[in-house]
Amino acid sequence: MAGLAFMLLLALVALLTPWIAPYGYEEQDLALAASPPSLAHWLGTDTLGRDLLTRILYGGRVSLAVGFAATAVSLIVGVAWGIVAGYLGGRVDAWMMRIVDILYALPFMIFVILLTVVFGRSFLLLFLAIGLVEWLTMARIVRAQVRSARQQDYIAAAEVSGLSHARIMARHVLPNVLGPVVVYVTLTIPAVMLVEAFLSFLGLGIQPPQSSWGLLVAEGVETMEEYPWLLLFPGLCLSLTLFSLNFLGDGLRDALDPRGRLGFRGQ
Amino acid sequence: MLRLTLIRLLQGIPVLLVVVTITFFLVRAAPGGPFDAERSLPPEVLENLEQRYNLGAPPCRQYLDYLGGLLRGDLGPSFRYPNRSVNELIATGFPITLELALYAILVAVIIGVLAGLLAAVRRGTWLDHLPMGLAMTGICLPSFLLGPLLVLVFGIALEWLPVSGWGYAPGDKILPSITLGAAYAAYIARLTRGGMLEVLGQDYIVTARAKGLSMPVVLMRHALRGGLAPVVAFLGPAIAGLLTGSFVVETIFQIPGLGRFYVQAAFNRDYTMILGTTILLSALVILFNIVADLLGAWMNPRLRHGRGTA
Amino acid sequence: MSGEALLTVRDLVIAFAGSESAPVVNGVDFHVGSGETLAIVGESGSGKTLSCLSLLGLLPPGARVTGGNARFDNADQFRLDESQLRRIRGRRIAMVFQDPMTALNPYLTIGAQVMEPMRHHLGLSRAESRSRTIALLEETGIADAARRLNQFPHEFSGGMRQRVGIAMALAAEPALLIADEPTSALDVTVQAQILTLLRDLSASRGLAMLFISHDLDVVRRIASRVLVMEAGRVVESGDAGTVLTTPEHPYTRKLLESLPSGPKPDEFRFTGRSDARALDVSHLSVTYRVSGEALQAVDDVNLFIRPGEVVGIVGESGSGKTTLARAVVRIGRLDGGEIRLGDVALHQLDGGALRRQRRRVQMVFQDPYSSLDPRMTIFETIAGPLRLHRIASGREALDSRVRQLLEEVGLPPEWGGRFPHELSGGQRQRVAIARALALEPELLVADEPVSALDVTIQALVLRLLQGLVKQRGIAMLFVSHDLAVVRQVADRVAVMQSGRIVECGDTETLFSAPVESYTRELLAASRGVAESGATEMQA
């Protein structure tokens, strides 16, 4: 629950950033360049005299946005793919999952880098690219769920009672798929944020003057000997966020253990 | 088993071909020519360059030529460093990257499996919670953060270990290997724990205990093989992750490996270099996936003895 | 029959840590001597398995012996530490488990697993334990043991695996063998073979045996003494012949009365017209493809059921009986043949046309834990089909109809708001029956509807089902592996083997004068249980 609360807080802060950030995004005070944390600048300033807290807030917006947007792409593609393969079964299923297997065996980070090179470093394309490679696991999970749900006798019972396939999907299969999908979504968001940070760190992701946590960490590394807070605070933000999301996902997974007979009382 | 190996290897070939094709045309479709930087080249120089890089021919022709070169093991000349071939560049960087990845996977497997075993056997005690807490931290501490932190502590503050380089000073391989391997050790620890707990709940473990075997024997002889199956399945993706993860670690520790070349090539739009490296890494990853697959099959008698395709 | 007890358990109490409720095993006494077989009988939750596991210190996490003692080899088993227990396990007390499919390690060869106790406890050399293993496997009925030594469990059938499990238990020559439902996962013919094997082995080796079972027919055949347990307590014990013929405790009597036996009660017998047809199946076939090979799961089956008649299908696992049942209700594959339901050619329909006919044929499934959607209330489960086929609409009409159905299947009508996990297995199966009857079908297909239930519950559900079917004049196709159950339920019986009906006829005629050799084999295997039990009792 702590994970969930932290997540909501983050989302809220990201939404309200323009109003709560103590300074303007581009606001510089060269006289105060690279000053350690103080009352005026809670987390200090960077080498160009910009307020670090403000930069982290705006960077967080970008990181979270990429995380959520790319996860949404992977959710749509993965769930559609998994449901179709799982429900149709047979040869269609075999082919669709074979494709997933093949894509799985590819070094996807290299492809993301390749795509950023080819299509330029636009924000939109970046998360599209990440989303398009992150759907594989989602598709596998959804398919496995659909297949195991299909083998349950209550699906057969629903069919015997005269329910159509579409309504069986909606009434009996989908609710069973939902739990694991929610769990996996909470685990995909941090994974995607990590990819974004990774790319930005290498200078292949978000471009300055825009900022993200990965980029802030990269800038912090360059000056970490002299101004360690420039590395520590963005790093801490990133790690804490990843931690809370992973923690949330783990907790949900334990709560929704698909093998547990109980759990999930009603809607 | 031999038949399975052959089948898997043969299945790898079309996959690689698809990768080559997609990469080739993606790179060709990239906006901006490779020589945009050098403005207003004299036409004869440009023509000379185009001929050298085989850019004059129609795309399909170029593609076939490239495939031909690939079959001979020739990846063409570098765009960025006209005097050096991609092969040469790869030859200097690749061994370093491979060595780094190897050490990292050793770190990951040894630490991960031991920690996971400990946690599974001592489930619910602090010997479970501590390694699993560390594992969670490891997963949430990306290499580009862990690396600099390790440098700050062990390199700069304590001055125990060199902060950069590869093979220049004693001990300079330690920090990069740990930085790269840590997250994978964490993940493997979780997989090992999960796998072992699953197996330890099986009926045949009770059977083994009912025979009067001691717990270490039950673990090693009866549980380990099944419990490590998820770890083995993860090795393929892990190698892929390690090879790309080395990009960051090589940047942090200024290691002249393939990863740095690749990132440089991406910056400089050195298309032949990107193409060559992507193909090489993809081939490696596909190969390691096959190896991990076969290892998994070999460990499972049901798959080892033929008929099963599942 | 034996002078001195090998094992004496006094006042055994087992409780789960942290649970407020009563101990799961409470004050159990028993003893067993060499060459003697004590059967511990009870339904699920009676504590019979826990009592035996406690002797080996193998209780599941959370469960603990909190009282009593177990004298064996001049020591109290409950006072031994782990290393002392290890010297007992396998060497002095060995165990055979219920499910031979999961009790063997899939990663190790059969030879390695049987040799393990010999090498560990007896310190035999590799060569010596190998030759002993071959002899032992041959003794337990595995031919060509020298070659099969190097095979893995998945290369063995269920019955063969159980033979390996027995060989493994006997490897270090224990004095006491605990057999936990060793035959309940096996087909009836295999079951008979394993029982004979166990009996012969215990006689030839002078083994003491604790035989845990829920099945009184099996117990009758193997036990010299019987201990009946209910909810953690011993309700009755004594000589097998006495307890099983003249039981004193009402629970034992109930168990015995619940055993399906004898012919179909007259009140449920078919009395309708002989020329009418509720279901007419001809030349039905279903083919599966297993790794490129075609498997004829149902092979040219012809069958009819009259309105109000019950036709039983018996067969062992893999005989195709479930595939046939599913094909008849048109779920799963159908590759050829005709299914006529009254005047409707069911095999020709699909899509909406098929869905509209579905209310005429309904099904009850084997596993009541998977046949109800865990996320739906009982009300929703039963009301769904009613609404779909517009049998009742409007909240009030639906409500009263569901309440009425619940009452008919013997459940409190106000239980509509409950979820499946709040119900026991028997109660769930009642809900499943209510759902099937809600649509007022002409034909009910019941696929092993009682085989997942305890024997006392089984008898109640069976009686309920028979009553409802008879009262409504519904035709029923009743699939089961249990011949005694089928004999009680069916007017006519069809015996299936490898996808074909090998024999079909009036139930009593078929049971008393079977024509086909397979039918005779099947009947002998199941009847053998009862008959040899009877001879033993006379002895």
Short mmCIF file of N, CA and C in Angstrom, two decimals, chain A residues 3 15 34 61 68 72 75 79 106 108 117 135 147 196 220 224 230 259:
data_model
loop_
_atom_site.label_atom_id
_atom_site.label_comp_id
_atom_site.label_asym_id
_atom_site.label_seq_id
_atom_site.Cartn_x
_atom_site.Cartn_y
_atom_site.Cartn_z
N GLY A 3 3.57 1.53 -1.51
CA GLY A 3 3.97 1.70 -2.90
C GLY A 3 2.91 2.47 -3.68
N LEU A 15 1.67 16.13 -12.22
CA LEU A 15 0.61 16.93 -12.83
C LEU A 15 0.71 18.40 -12.41
N ALA A 34 26.09 25.77 -9.10
CA ALA A 34 26.62 24.62 -8.37
C ALA A 34 26.72 24.86 -6.87
N ARG A 61 8.39 14.57 -14.62
CA ARG A 61 7.24 14.61 -15.54
C ARG A 61 7.53 13.82 -16.80
N PHE A 68 4.43 5.87 -18.57
CA PHE A 68 3.00 5.56 -18.72
C PHE A 68 2.61 5.38 -20.17
N ALA A 72 1.26 2.09 -21.97
CA ALA A 72 -0.06 2.04 -22.60
C ALA A 72 0.03 1.38 -23.97
N LEU A 75 0.52 -2.21 -23.50
CA LEU A 75 -0.71 -2.81 -22.98
C LEU A 75 -1.68 -3.14 -24.12
N VAL A 79 -2.11 -7.00 -25.03
CA VAL A 79 -3.39 -7.62 -24.64
C VAL A 79 -4.14 -8.12 -25.88
N LEU A 106 15.68 -11.28 -29.70
CA LEU A 106 16.46 -10.18 -30.27
C LEU A 106 16.90 -9.23 -29.17
N PHE A 108 16.71 -6.21 -27.75
CA PHE A 108 15.76 -5.17 -28.06
C PHE A 108 16.32 -3.77 -27.78
N VAL A 117 18.15 6.34 -33.62
CA VAL A 117 19.10 6.88 -34.60
C VAL A 117 18.38 7.19 -35.90
N TRP A 135 5.89 -5.08 -25.46
CA TRP A 135 4.59 -5.76 -25.39
C TRP A 135 4.71 -7.27 -25.34
N ARG A 147 -5.55 -19.02 -22.12
CA ARG A 147 -5.56 -20.47 -22.39
C ARG A 147 -5.97 -21.24 -21.14
N GLU A 196 14.21 4.40 -20.64
CA GLU A 196 14.32 5.82 -20.98
C GLU A 196 15.56 6.42 -20.33
N GLY A 220 24.92 14.54 -13.64
CA GLY A 220 25.48 14.44 -12.29
C GLY A 220 26.77 13.65 -12.27
N MET A 224 30.42 14.51 -10.43
CA MET A 224 30.11 13.91 -9.13
C MET A 224 31.21 14.11 -8.09
N LEU A 230 24.41 16.61 -7.17
CA LEU A 230 23.81 16.62 -8.51
C LEU A 230 23.59 15.20 -9.03
N ARG A 259 -2.73 -19.10 -8.56
CA ARG A 259 -2.99 -20.47 -8.13
C ARG A 259 -3.87 -20.53 -6.90
#
